[in-house]
Amino acid sequence: MGKRLMKGNEAVVHGALMGGATHFFGYPITPASEIAHGAAHYFPASGRCFLQAESEVSAVNMLYGASGAGARVMTASSGPGFALMSEGLSYLAGAELPAVLVDVQRAGPGLGNIWPEQSDYNMVIKGGGHGNYRNIVLAPYSAQEMCDFTRKAFALADVYRMTVCILTDAYVGQMMEAVELSGEMETGDRKPWAVYGNRESKENLITSIFMDPVLLEKHNRKLQEKYREVEQHCVEYHEYRTEDAEYICIAYGITARICMSAVDELRERGIPAGLLRPKTLYPFPKERLAQLAEGKVTFIAAEMSNGMMADDVELAVSGKAPVRRYGWLGGVIPTVSEIVERIQAEADKGGGR
Amino acid sequence: MIKHAKSKALYDTFERKGAGQQVSHYCPGCGHGTVHNLIAEALVDYDITDRTVLMSPVGCSVFAYYYFDVGNFQCAHGRAPAVATGVRRTLEDAVILAYQGDGDLAGIGTAEIVHAANRGENITVFFVNNAIYGMTGGQMAPTTLIGQKTMTTPEGRDALHDGGPIGMAEMLNALHSPVYIERVSLSTPQGVLKARKAVRKGLKYQMEKRGFSFIEILSPCPINWKMESGASRKWLKDNLEPVFPVKNFRDHSKEEPLKGQKSELMTGQQLLQLLQGDAAITEFAESSLQEEQYVKIAGFGGQGVLSAGMFLAKGAIAEGLEATWLPSYGPEMRGGKAYASVILSRRIIGSPVVDSPNVLIAMNLPSLLAFEADVVPGGHIFVNSSIIERKVTRKGVQTVYVPASDIAKDAGLLAAANMVMICAYLACTGALSIDTIRSMIPQSVKQEKHVQANLKIIDASLSYLQQQGLISSETELL
């Protein structure tokens, strides 16, 4: 198939449909609205369902209903809206319902602004809702990955009966690049636990309530086992020029792309820099980080937040190598040269060891 | 206590409550049991038990799924109508019931019930109103009467402080879409009979796909009202019914229900076709790009700044290059200022942000002023001299002045001034072939007359550049 030039946000819709999405429930918000625009066109045109909800609270509960009835469901929002969905995320997790949620991050707190930030990290990765639950979190950094990761998200959600979040940012969402669709459209299988409104599925109950603490503990243990399994099988990352790198940037989304350019410039200056880009933020590539920490290396956790991801980097590195925290706040985007100069200064000091 | 024979729509024993359980969790004298029986009996009579899906709320009826032998959902507090909407949009033939109390529906869930009603979702909502929170231990409900004592209004509900009781049936009756709204009361046996009828209507209308039905049921709560069962029914009649009039508010069942048309579910192949449309980019030519291009195009909203950038990016893809396009967006754009950052490269592009362009295309004066200083030494600045009278002041850059708006206007399409600027840029730098641009016009421009106008504009632009000696006369003209 040919390539098309499209926004990351549009690519999400293409990926979703190829991934077998049947239902989109959402509420408009900048900088995620193009996802709803695309869904409003393509979902009904292909015999699928698009519905604009009255709020993000309702949208996520519509996901709960449709997913419980066996559909492949999704929504898309940005931080303020995603926060409102936290209640629903917890219920989806409790009831083990598969769903795909896209968060095109903007700057906060509060209304903040519509420029990119990566400060939803804790809310999405650690869980904004209550209870011991996790979401699988994928972090695309290009329009092609917005398509591919969204597509993949639906199968992952079904396999693990979990919410899969696409955590991206305003720039990756708004940016246009070539996107190529290939392969077959996926479809979901019949789900033995879903309520289909027929005799065969009548015994099924979609619920997150377990009144007996012993039963609820058992349910929680089961969830934790599932999360351990996800941690074993689902970690993905991308390494760029890390083989002999002494300065390794850890970054995702738009920041990873900026770091990639910085790595190239540093290499031209003879500084051995590299990039490790988590493609999954939960599960986090902590084993690979721990391996890399054995070498002579300084990590640079670069993100548009106050160090939310850096906390995970430090946990994984566990004191074996220095971790520098580069953070940008409020919608200010790092420049390539700024990162280059800071790492150059590190190198001039002799690696901080 | 009178034991009714159980309907077949209720489980024989309530295993979800506990092994072998036969008694419900409801308090003596509570109305929920009556309402459960009325619904269950109707499900059996209509023979719809197998295809019924019940939304249990949060509140005293949180465990309704202990009892109903149907497909069951337990919902977050107040969200049952949203969950029901999700189910409705998935299961065409299911009979979908939302069962909610007054805190759930009239308090925390007002948005969900109002909008499900307003969309005319084909569901049936049973709203059990007993003017108090039961499950949490007798606090004020939105429907609590003025002066009524509860755990959170120990001196009685004060209208000045807490407002008055909400009439949900009245409120929903203000909406266009619902098909059936009725309020009934369990205060007397006659009232229960009326409730029975209303329950059946609500189900029947859904089975006929008529839309949204709402049945508000005034119901006693002896425990939290701190009364005996008989007294509670009298109190219900004497106090609740005057505030919440028992009546039919609406029955539009005689009207023809709205019917929509749904597209067929597309197969994978059809879907691919739909997604690709005719916008897939054909690869035309080998690129002769020498140097990575960091392009900033800036102007007023409406000058085609963003589309010019897209055109460049598509051209690059058509020549097998990598390309990124990043817009200014949001309120800034609606304020009339627009710019696009475009990168064209032979290798994978890292940052799509253009901080230091080597090409600036300035469509208006503010853009030139804003970005002139950012251009790298040796870079190009293309100035729309039809609009910008000022000259470029900075040194070390190559500046090309093009009366783009005039050339476009002369060629009959003022809106295509952006195309003139693109031509000037590409012809002067050779970043992409002009032939590629020509080949892309028919794909990118919808109307045939605009295709011709754009092609004419390309030639007019090249002629101008040749006249000015900006490009050699060998540059091919059609």
PDB file of N, CA, C and O in Angstrom, chain A residues 1 3-4 23 44 46-47 54 57-58 61-62 64 66 87 114 170 174-176 185 197-199 202-204 206-207 209 211 257 261 335, chain B residues 16 50-51 63 65 69-70 72 74 79 82-83 89-90 112 115 119 263 265-266 271 275-276 280-281 325 327 329 331 349-352 355:
ATOM      1  N   MET A   1       0.850  -1.198   0.000  1.00  0.00           N
ATOM      2  CA  MET A   1       0.000   0.000   0.000  1.00  0.00           C
ATOM      3  C   MET A   1       0.876   1.235   0.000  1.00  0.00           C
ATOM      4  O   MET A   1       1.994   1.216   0.486  1.00  0.00           O
ATOM      5  N   LYS A   3       1.977   5.311   0.769  1.00  0.00           N
ATOM      6  CA  LYS A   3       2.094   6.107   1.983  1.00  0.00           C
ATOM      7  C   LYS A   3       1.112   7.270   1.935  1.00  0.00           C
ATOM      8  O   LYS A   3       0.757   7.752   0.866  1.00  0.00           O
ATOM      9  N   ARG A   4       0.707   7.696   3.115  1.00  0.00           N
ATOM     10  CA  ARG A   4      -0.107   8.911   3.205  1.00  0.00           C
ATOM     11  C   ARG A   4       0.532   9.829   4.210  1.00  0.00           C
ATOM     12  O   ARG A   4       1.075   9.378   5.213  1.00  0.00           O
ATOM     13  N   HIS A  23     -15.727   0.497  18.417  1.00  0.00           N
ATOM     14  CA  HIS A  23     -16.446   1.575  19.093  1.00  0.00           C
ATOM     15  C   HIS A  23     -15.500   2.668  19.569  1.00  0.00           C
ATOM     16  O   HIS A  23     -14.472   2.370  20.174  1.00  0.00           O
ATOM     17  N   PRO A  44     -18.254   5.500  11.513  1.00  0.00           N
ATOM     18  CA  PRO A  44     -19.585   5.260  10.921  1.00  0.00           C
ATOM     19  C   PRO A  44     -19.493   4.844   9.461  1.00  0.00           C
ATOM     20  O   PRO A  44     -20.255   3.982   9.017  1.00  0.00           O
ATOM     21  N   SER A  46     -17.509   2.977   8.087  1.00  0.00           N
ATOM     22  CA  SER A  46     -17.168   1.560   7.927  1.00  0.00           C
ATOM     23  C   SER A  46     -18.074   0.672   8.783  1.00  0.00           C
ATOM     24  O   SER A  46     -17.721  -0.454   9.120  1.00  0.00           O
ATOM     25  N   GLY A  47     -19.225   1.227   9.191  1.00  0.00           N
ATOM     26  CA  GLY A  47     -20.208   0.421   9.916  1.00  0.00           C
ATOM     27  C   GLY A  47     -19.869   0.226  11.373  1.00  0.00           C
ATOM     28  O   GLY A  47     -20.368  -0.687  12.023  1.00  0.00           O
ATOM     29  N   GLU A  54     -21.067  13.118  26.756  1.00  0.00           N
ATOM     30  CA  GLU A  54     -21.270  14.411  27.400  1.00  0.00           C
ATOM     31  C   GLU A  54     -20.086  14.803  28.270  1.00  0.00           C
ATOM     32  O   GLU A  54     -19.978  15.950  28.688  1.00  0.00           O
ATOM     33  N   VAL A  57     -16.055  11.434  31.799  1.00  0.00           N
ATOM     34  CA  VAL A  57     -16.574  10.476  32.777  1.00  0.00           C
ATOM     35  C   VAL A  57     -17.548   9.519  32.085  1.00  0.00           C
ATOM     36  O   VAL A  57     -17.490   8.299  32.248  1.00  0.00           O
ATOM     37  N   SER A  58     -18.436  10.072  31.297  1.00  0.00           N
ATOM     38  CA  SER A  58     -19.397   9.226  30.587  1.00  0.00           C
ATOM     39  C   SER A  58     -18.704   8.391  29.524  1.00  0.00           C
ATOM     40  O   SER A  58     -19.037   7.216  29.344  1.00  0.00           O
ATOM     41  N   ASN A  61     -17.201   5.315  30.839  1.00  0.00           N
ATOM     42  CA  ASN A  61     -18.227   4.356  31.255  1.00  0.00           C
ATOM     43  C   ASN A  61     -18.934   3.723  30.060  1.00  0.00           C
ATOM     44  O   ASN A  61     -19.419   2.594  30.144  1.00  0.00           O
ATOM     45  N   MET A  62     -18.989   4.452  28.947  1.00  0.00           N
ATOM     46  CA  MET A  62     -19.495   3.835  27.716  1.00  0.00           C
ATOM     47  C   MET A  62     -18.524   2.751  27.256  1.00  0.00           C
ATOM     48  O   MET A  62     -18.942   1.696  26.775  1.00  0.00           O
ATOM     49  N   TYR A  64     -16.776   0.967  29.230  1.00  0.00           N
ATOM     50  CA  TYR A  64     -17.041  -0.122  30.176  1.00  0.00           C
ATOM     51  C   TYR A  64     -18.217  -0.967  29.676  1.00  0.00           C
ATOM     52  O   TYR A  64     -18.145  -2.193  29.633  1.00  0.00           O
ATOM     53  N   ALA A  66     -19.601  -1.077  26.526  1.00  0.00           N
ATOM     54  CA  ALA A  66     -19.387  -1.706  25.220  1.00  0.00           C
ATOM     55  C   ALA A  66     -18.354  -2.824  25.325  1.00  0.00           C
ATOM     56  O   ALA A  66     -18.514  -3.886  24.724  1.00  0.00           O
ATOM     57  N   GLU A  87     -11.503   7.401  37.343  1.00  0.00           N
ATOM     58  CA  GLU A  87     -12.488   6.560  38.024  1.00  0.00           C
ATOM     59  C   GLU A  87     -12.816   5.330  37.163  1.00  0.00           C
ATOM     60  O   GLU A  87     -12.748   4.195  37.624  1.00  0.00           O
ATOM     61  N   ILE A 114      -1.982  24.167  25.906  1.00  0.00           N
ATOM     62  CA  ILE A 114      -2.153  23.068  24.955  1.00  0.00           C
ATOM     63  C   ILE A 114      -0.834  22.628  24.341  1.00  0.00           C
ATOM     64  O   ILE A 114      -0.809  21.848  23.397  1.00  0.00           O
ATOM     65  N   ALA A 170       1.473  16.366  22.543  1.00  0.00           N
ATOM     66  CA  ALA A 170       0.863  17.274  21.568  1.00  0.00           C
ATOM     67  C   ALA A 170       1.652  17.316  20.256  1.00  0.00           C
ATOM     68  O   ALA A 170       1.056  17.399  19.189  1.00  0.00           O
ATOM     69  N   GLN A 174       0.201  16.243  16.711  1.00  0.00           N
ATOM     70  CA  GLN A 174      -0.052  17.285  15.715  1.00  0.00           C
ATOM     71  C   GLN A 174       0.857  17.187  14.495  1.00  0.00           C
ATOM     72  O   GLN A 174       0.560  17.738  13.449  1.00  0.00           O
ATOM     73  N   MET A 175       1.972  16.483  14.664  1.00  0.00           N
ATOM     74  CA  MET A 175       2.961  16.395  13.600  1.00  0.00           C
ATOM     75  C   MET A 175       2.457  15.503  12.470  1.00  0.00           C
ATOM     76  O   MET A 175       1.800  14.505  12.709  1.00  0.00           O
ATOM     77  N   MET A 176       2.801  15.888  11.216  1.00  0.00           N
ATOM     78  CA  MET A 176       2.462  15.027  10.079  1.00  0.00           C
ATOM     79  C   MET A 176       3.707  14.319   9.576  1.00  0.00           C
ATOM     80  O   MET A 176       4.774  14.924   9.492  1.00  0.00           O
ATOM     81  N   MET A 185      -6.656  -6.490   8.428  1.00  0.00           N
ATOM     82  CA  MET A 185      -7.406  -5.950   9.552  1.00  0.00           C
ATOM     83  C   MET A 185      -7.600  -7.068  10.582  1.00  0.00           C
ATOM     84  O   MET A 185      -7.880  -8.209  10.224  1.00  0.00           O
ATOM     85  N   GLY A 197     -26.050 -10.448  25.821  1.00  0.00           N
ATOM     86  CA  GLY A 197     -27.504 -10.316  25.769  1.00  0.00           C
ATOM     87  C   GLY A 197     -28.145 -11.536  25.132  1.00  0.00           C
ATOM     88  O   GLY A 197     -29.079 -11.399  24.351  1.00  0.00           O
ATOM     89  N   ASN A 198     -27.627 -12.713  25.456  1.00  0.00           N
ATOM     90  CA  ASN A 198     -28.241 -13.942  24.961  1.00  0.00           C
ATOM     91  C   ASN A 198     -28.133 -15.033  26.027  1.00  0.00           C
ATOM     92  O   ASN A 198     -27.483 -14.853  27.059  1.00  0.00           O
ATOM     93  N   ARG A 199     -28.754 -16.151  25.742  1.00  0.00           N
ATOM     94  CA  ARG A 199     -28.826 -17.224  26.723  1.00  0.00           C
ATOM     95  C   ARG A 199     -27.428 -17.746  27.095  1.00  0.00           C
ATOM     96  O   ARG A 199     -27.133 -17.977  28.259  1.00  0.00           O
ATOM     97  N   LYS A 202     -25.636 -15.441  29.579  1.00  0.00           N
ATOM     98  CA  LYS A 202     -26.487 -14.880  30.641  1.00  0.00           C
ATOM     99  C   LYS A 202     -25.866 -15.012  32.024  1.00  0.00           C
ATOM    100  O   LYS A 202     -26.118 -14.180  32.899  1.00  0.00           O
ATOM    101  N   GLU A 203     -25.059 -16.030  32.213  1.00  0.00           N
ATOM    102  CA  GLU A 203     -24.448 -16.226  33.525  1.00  0.00           C
ATOM    103  C   GLU A 203     -23.342 -15.205  33.807  1.00  0.00           C
ATOM    104  O   GLU A 203     -22.850 -15.115  34.927  1.00  0.00           O
ATOM    105  N   ASN A 204     -22.926 -14.486  32.781  1.00  0.00           N
ATOM    106  CA  ASN A 204     -21.773 -13.591  32.959  1.00  0.00           C
ATOM    107  C   ASN A 204     -22.143 -12.319  33.702  1.00  0.00           C
ATOM    108  O   ASN A 204     -23.238 -11.776  33.551  1.00  0.00           O
ATOM    109  N   ILE A 206     -20.359  -8.536  34.753  1.00  0.00           N
ATOM    110  CA  ILE A 206     -19.250  -7.588  34.650  1.00  0.00           C
ATOM    111  C   ILE A 206     -19.258  -6.781  35.939  1.00  0.00           C
ATOM    112  O   ILE A 206     -20.188  -6.008  36.195  1.00  0.00           O
ATOM    113  N   THR A 207     -18.237  -6.941  36.755  1.00  0.00           N
ATOM    114  CA  THR A 207     -18.263  -6.268  38.054  1.00  0.00           C
ATOM    115  C   THR A 207     -16.868  -6.061  38.607  1.00  0.00           C
ATOM    116  O   THR A 207     -15.928  -6.751  38.204  1.00  0.00           O
ATOM    117  N   ILE A 209     -16.847  -5.480  42.127  1.00  0.00           N
ATOM    118  CA  ILE A 209     -17.127  -5.523  43.572  1.00  0.00           C
ATOM    119  C   ILE A 209     -16.984  -6.952  44.098  1.00  0.00           C
ATOM    120  O   ILE A 209     -17.503  -7.898  43.503  1.00  0.00           O
ATOM    121  N   MET A 211     -17.341  -8.319  47.918  1.00  0.00           N
ATOM    122  CA  MET A 211     -17.614  -7.864  49.280  1.00  0.00           C
ATOM    123  C   MET A 211     -16.756  -8.569  50.327  1.00  0.00           C
ATOM    124  O   MET A 211     -16.420  -8.010  51.354  1.00  0.00           O
ATOM    125  N   ARG A 257      12.792  11.989  20.143  1.00  0.00           N
ATOM    126  CA  ARG A 257      13.244  12.422  18.814  1.00  0.00           C
ATOM    127  C   ARG A 257      14.253  13.547  18.928  1.00  0.00           C
ATOM    128  O   ARG A 257      15.223  13.605  18.170  1.00  0.00           O
ATOM    129  N   SER A 261      18.376  13.467  17.683  1.00  0.00           N
ATOM    130  CA  SER A 261      19.156  14.458  16.950  1.00  0.00           C
ATOM    131  C   SER A 261      20.358  14.906  17.771  1.00  0.00           C
ATOM    132  O   SER A 261      21.446  15.115  17.232  1.00  0.00           O
ATOM    133  N   THR A 335      15.442  22.150  23.102  1.00  0.00           N
ATOM    134  CA  THR A 335      16.055  22.223  21.777  1.00  0.00           C
ATOM    135  C   THR A 335      17.188  21.207  21.726  1.00  0.00           C
ATOM    136  O   THR A 335      17.734  20.803  22.752  1.00  0.00           O
TER     137      THR A 335
ATOM    138  N   ARG B  16     -24.645 -15.639  44.364  1.00  0.00           N
ATOM    139  CA  ARG B  16     -23.672 -14.535  44.388  1.00  0.00           C
ATOM    140  C   ARG B  16     -23.663 -13.847  45.751  1.00  0.00           C
ATOM    141  O   ARG B  16     -22.702 -13.194  46.123  1.00  0.00           O
ATOM    142  N   ASP B  50     -33.716 -14.004  28.551  1.00  0.00           N
ATOM    143  CA  ASP B  50     -32.419 -14.381  27.991  1.00  0.00           C
ATOM    144  C   ASP B  50     -31.683 -13.199  27.365  1.00  0.00           C
ATOM    145  O   ASP B  50     -30.467 -13.152  27.376  1.00  0.00           O
ATOM    146  N   ARG B  51     -32.427 -12.264  26.801  1.00  0.00           N
ATOM    147  CA  ARG B  51     -31.741 -11.162  26.120  1.00  0.00           C
ATOM    148  C   ARG B  51     -31.740  -9.859  26.929  1.00  0.00           C
ATOM    149  O   ARG B  51     -31.456  -8.799  26.412  1.00  0.00           O
ATOM    150  N   PHE B  63     -26.545  -4.700  44.630  1.00  0.00           N
ATOM    151  CA  PHE B  63     -26.473  -6.144  44.386  1.00  0.00           C
ATOM    152  C   PHE B  63     -27.673  -6.672  43.611  1.00  0.00           C
ATOM    153  O   PHE B  63     -28.016  -7.853  43.740  1.00  0.00           O
ATOM    154  N   TYR B  65     -27.794  -7.647  40.864  1.00  0.00           N
ATOM    155  CA  TYR B  65     -27.337  -8.808  40.077  1.00  0.00           C
ATOM    156  C   TYR B  65     -27.279 -10.090  40.905  1.00  0.00           C
ATOM    157  O   TYR B  65     -27.073 -11.168  40.358  1.00  0.00           O
ATOM    158  N   ASP B  69     -31.787 -13.186  36.989  1.00  0.00           N
ATOM    159  CA  ASP B  69     -31.175 -14.226  36.162  1.00  0.00           C
ATOM    160  C   ASP B  69     -31.091 -13.728  34.721  1.00  0.00           C
ATOM    161  O   ASP B  69     -31.746 -14.236  33.815  1.00  0.00           O
ATOM    162  N   VAL B  70     -30.276 -12.663  34.533  1.00  0.00           N
ATOM    163  CA  VAL B  70     -30.102 -12.049  33.202  1.00  0.00           C
ATOM    164  C   VAL B  70     -28.611 -11.721  33.073  1.00  0.00           C
ATOM    165  O   VAL B  70     -27.849 -11.944  34.007  1.00  0.00           O
ATOM    166  N   ASN B  72     -25.570  -9.409  33.438  1.00  0.00           N
ATOM    167  CA  ASN B  72     -25.472  -8.364  34.463  1.00  0.00           C
ATOM    168  C   ASN B  72     -24.205  -7.512  34.371  1.00  0.00           C
ATOM    169  O   ASN B  72     -23.119  -8.029  34.095  1.00  0.00           O
ATOM    170  N   GLN B  74     -22.333  -4.468  36.825  1.00  0.00           N
ATOM    171  CA  GLN B  74     -22.329  -3.627  38.015  1.00  0.00           C
ATOM    172  C   GLN B  74     -21.619  -2.340  37.600  1.00  0.00           C
ATOM    173  O   GLN B  74     -20.530  -2.379  37.043  1.00  0.00           O
ATOM    174  N   ARG B  79     -23.252   6.056  36.999  1.00  0.00           N
ATOM    175  CA  ARG B  79     -22.852   5.958  35.584  1.00  0.00           C
ATOM    176  C   ARG B  79     -23.673   4.942  34.789  1.00  0.00           C
ATOM    177  O   ARG B  79     -23.369   4.706  33.608  1.00  0.00           O
ATOM    178  N   ALA B  82     -24.618   5.720  31.228  1.00  0.00           N
ATOM    179  CA  ALA B  82     -23.501   5.738  30.283  1.00  0.00           C
ATOM    180  C   ALA B  82     -23.076   4.316  29.938  1.00  0.00           C
ATOM    181  O   ALA B  82     -22.822   3.993  28.776  1.00  0.00           O
ATOM    182  N   VAL B  83     -23.013   3.451  30.956  1.00  0.00           N
ATOM    183  CA  VAL B  83     -22.668   2.050  30.703  1.00  0.00           C
ATOM    184  C   VAL B  83     -23.732   1.426  29.793  1.00  0.00           C
ATOM    185  O   VAL B  83     -23.417   0.749  28.809  1.00  0.00           O
ATOM    186  N   ARG B  89     -25.086   0.501  22.219  1.00  0.00           N
ATOM    187  CA  ARG B  89     -24.426   0.712  20.923  1.00  0.00           C
ATOM    188  C   ARG B  89     -23.681  -0.535  20.451  1.00  0.00           C
ATOM    189  O   ARG B  89     -23.092  -0.528  19.387  1.00  0.00           O
ATOM    190  N   THR B  90     -23.687  -1.572  21.293  1.00  0.00           N
ATOM    191  CA  THR B  90     -22.988  -2.805  20.919  1.00  0.00           C
ATOM    192  C   THR B  90     -23.975  -3.939  20.623  1.00  0.00           C
ATOM    193  O   THR B  90     -23.807  -4.672  19.657  1.00  0.00           O
ATOM    194  N   GLU B 112     -25.152  11.885  33.440  1.00  0.00           N
ATOM    195  CA  GLU B 112     -25.322  10.665  32.664  1.00  0.00           C
ATOM    196  C   GLU B 112     -26.798  10.419  32.330  1.00  0.00           C
ATOM    197  O   GLU B 112     -27.129  10.065  31.201  1.00  0.00           O
ATOM    198  N   HIS B 115     -28.187  13.057  29.717  1.00  0.00           N
ATOM    199  CA  HIS B 115     -27.719  12.922  28.330  1.00  0.00           C
ATOM    200  C   HIS B 115     -28.142  11.605  27.688  1.00  0.00           C
ATOM    201  O   HIS B 115     -28.379  11.570  26.480  1.00  0.00           O
ATOM    202  N   ARG B 119     -30.311  11.730  24.361  1.00  0.00           N
ATOM    203  CA  ARG B 119     -29.975  11.004  23.128  1.00  0.00           C
ATOM    204  C   ARG B 119     -31.101  10.049  22.729  1.00  0.00           C
ATOM    205  O   ARG B 119     -31.076   9.477  21.648  1.00  0.00           O
ATOM    206  N   SER B 263     -24.384   1.975   8.205  1.00  0.00           N
ATOM    207  CA  SER B 263     -23.604   1.379   7.120  1.00  0.00           C
ATOM    208  C   SER B 263     -23.280  -0.060   7.456  1.00  0.00           C
ATOM    209  O   SER B 263     -23.211  -0.449   8.606  1.00  0.00           O
ATOM    210  N   LEU B 265     -21.039  -3.279   8.004  1.00  0.00           N
ATOM    211  CA  LEU B 265     -19.727  -3.467   8.590  1.00  0.00           C
ATOM    212  C   LEU B 265     -18.744  -3.832   7.482  1.00  0.00           C
ATOM    213  O   LEU B 265     -18.923  -4.825   6.792  1.00  0.00           O
ATOM    214  N   MET B 266     -17.723  -2.975   7.303  1.00  0.00           N
ATOM    215  CA  MET B 266     -16.790  -3.201   6.193  1.00  0.00           C
ATOM    216  C   MET B 266     -15.829  -4.340   6.486  1.00  0.00           C
ATOM    217  O   MET B 266     -15.425  -4.548   7.616  1.00  0.00           O
ATOM    218  N   LEU B 271     -12.091  -1.671   4.126  1.00  0.00           N
ATOM    219  CA  LEU B 271     -11.604  -0.706   5.108  1.00  0.00           C
ATOM    220  C   LEU B 271     -10.286  -0.096   4.642  1.00  0.00           C
ATOM    221  O   LEU B 271     -10.096   1.126   4.700  1.00  0.00           O
ATOM    222  N   LEU B 275      -9.558   3.833   4.018  1.00  0.00           N
ATOM    223  CA  LEU B 275      -8.513   4.574   4.730  1.00  0.00           C
ATOM    224  C   LEU B 275      -7.499   5.164   3.754  1.00  0.00           C
ATOM    225  O   LEU B 275      -7.032   6.288   3.930  1.00  0.00           O
ATOM    226  N   GLN B 276      -7.143   4.404   2.755  1.00  0.00           N
ATOM    227  CA  GLN B 276      -6.165   4.904   1.785  1.00  0.00           C
ATOM    228  C   GLN B 276      -6.780   6.002   0.935  1.00  0.00           C
ATOM    229  O   GLN B 276      -6.122   6.962   0.585  1.00  0.00           O
ATOM    230  N   ALA B 280      -3.144   8.282  -1.270  1.00  0.00           N
ATOM    231  CA  ALA B 280      -1.835   7.633  -1.187  1.00  0.00           C
ATOM    232  C   ALA B 280      -0.872   8.328  -2.137  1.00  0.00           C
ATOM    233  O   ALA B 280      -1.237   8.698  -3.251  1.00  0.00           O
ATOM    234  N   ILE B 281       0.342   8.499  -1.679  1.00  0.00           N
ATOM    235  CA  ILE B 281       1.309   9.263  -2.464  1.00  0.00           C
ATOM    236  C   ILE B 281       2.091   8.325  -3.367  1.00  0.00           C
ATOM    237  O   ILE B 281       2.631   7.320  -2.932  1.00  0.00           O
ATOM    238  N   TRP B 325       6.177  17.447   9.269  1.00  0.00           N
ATOM    239  CA  TRP B 325       5.437  18.718   9.191  1.00  0.00           C
ATOM    240  C   TRP B 325       4.859  18.978  10.564  1.00  0.00           C
ATOM    241  O   TRP B 325       4.194  18.107  11.135  1.00  0.00           O
ATOM    242  N   PRO B 327       2.745  21.898  12.787  1.00  0.00           N
ATOM    243  CA  PRO B 327       2.027  23.169  12.656  1.00  0.00           C
ATOM    244  C   PRO B 327       2.084  23.993  13.941  1.00  0.00           C
ATOM    245  O   PRO B 327       2.382  23.465  15.015  1.00  0.00           O
ATOM    246  N   TYR B 329      -0.693  25.532  16.293  1.00  0.00           N
ATOM    247  CA  TYR B 329      -2.061  25.040  16.398  1.00  0.00           C
ATOM    248  C   TYR B 329      -2.783  25.700  17.560  1.00  0.00           C
ATOM    249  O   TYR B 329      -2.190  26.427  18.348  1.00  0.00           O
ATOM    250  N   PRO B 331      -5.451  27.994  19.794  1.00  0.00           N
ATOM    251  CA  PRO B 331      -5.956  29.357  19.797  1.00  0.00           C
ATOM    252  C   PRO B 331      -5.058  30.303  19.033  1.00  0.00           C
ATOM    253  O   PRO B 331      -5.506  31.265  18.420  1.00  0.00           O
ATOM    254  N   ILE B 349      14.322  11.400  10.508  1.00  0.00           N
ATOM    255  CA  ILE B 349      14.357  12.720  11.135  1.00  0.00           C
ATOM    256  C   ILE B 349      14.196  12.577  12.637  1.00  0.00           C
ATOM    257  O   ILE B 349      13.259  11.940  13.104  1.00  0.00           O
ATOM    258  N   GLY B 350      15.118  13.158  13.365  1.00  0.00           N
ATOM    259  CA  GLY B 350      14.993  13.183  14.822  1.00  0.00           C
ATOM    260  C   GLY B 350      13.951  14.212  15.194  1.00  0.00           C
ATOM    261  O   GLY B 350      12.752  14.031  14.945  1.00  0.00           O
ATOM    262  N   SER B 351      14.384  15.309  15.747  1.00  0.00           N
ATOM    263  CA  SER B 351      13.449  16.342  16.165  1.00  0.00           C
ATOM    264  C   SER B 351      12.750  16.985  14.978  1.00  0.00           C
ATOM    265  O   SER B 351      13.392  17.393  14.022  1.00  0.00           O
ATOM    266  N   PRO B 352      11.423  17.068  15.015  1.00  0.00           N
ATOM    267  CA  PRO B 352      10.681  17.734  13.940  1.00  0.00           C
ATOM    268  C   PRO B 352      10.592  19.245  14.161  1.00  0.00           C
ATOM    269  O   PRO B 352       9.994  19.964  13.366  1.00  0.00           O
ATOM    270  N   ASP B 355      14.067  25.030  14.960  1.00  0.00           N
ATOM    271  CA  ASP B 355      14.455  26.224  15.723  1.00  0.00           C
ATOM    272  C   ASP B 355      15.296  27.150  14.861  1.00  0.00           C
ATOM    273  O   ASP B 355      15.206  28.364  14.961  1.00  0.00           O
TER     274      ASP B 355
END
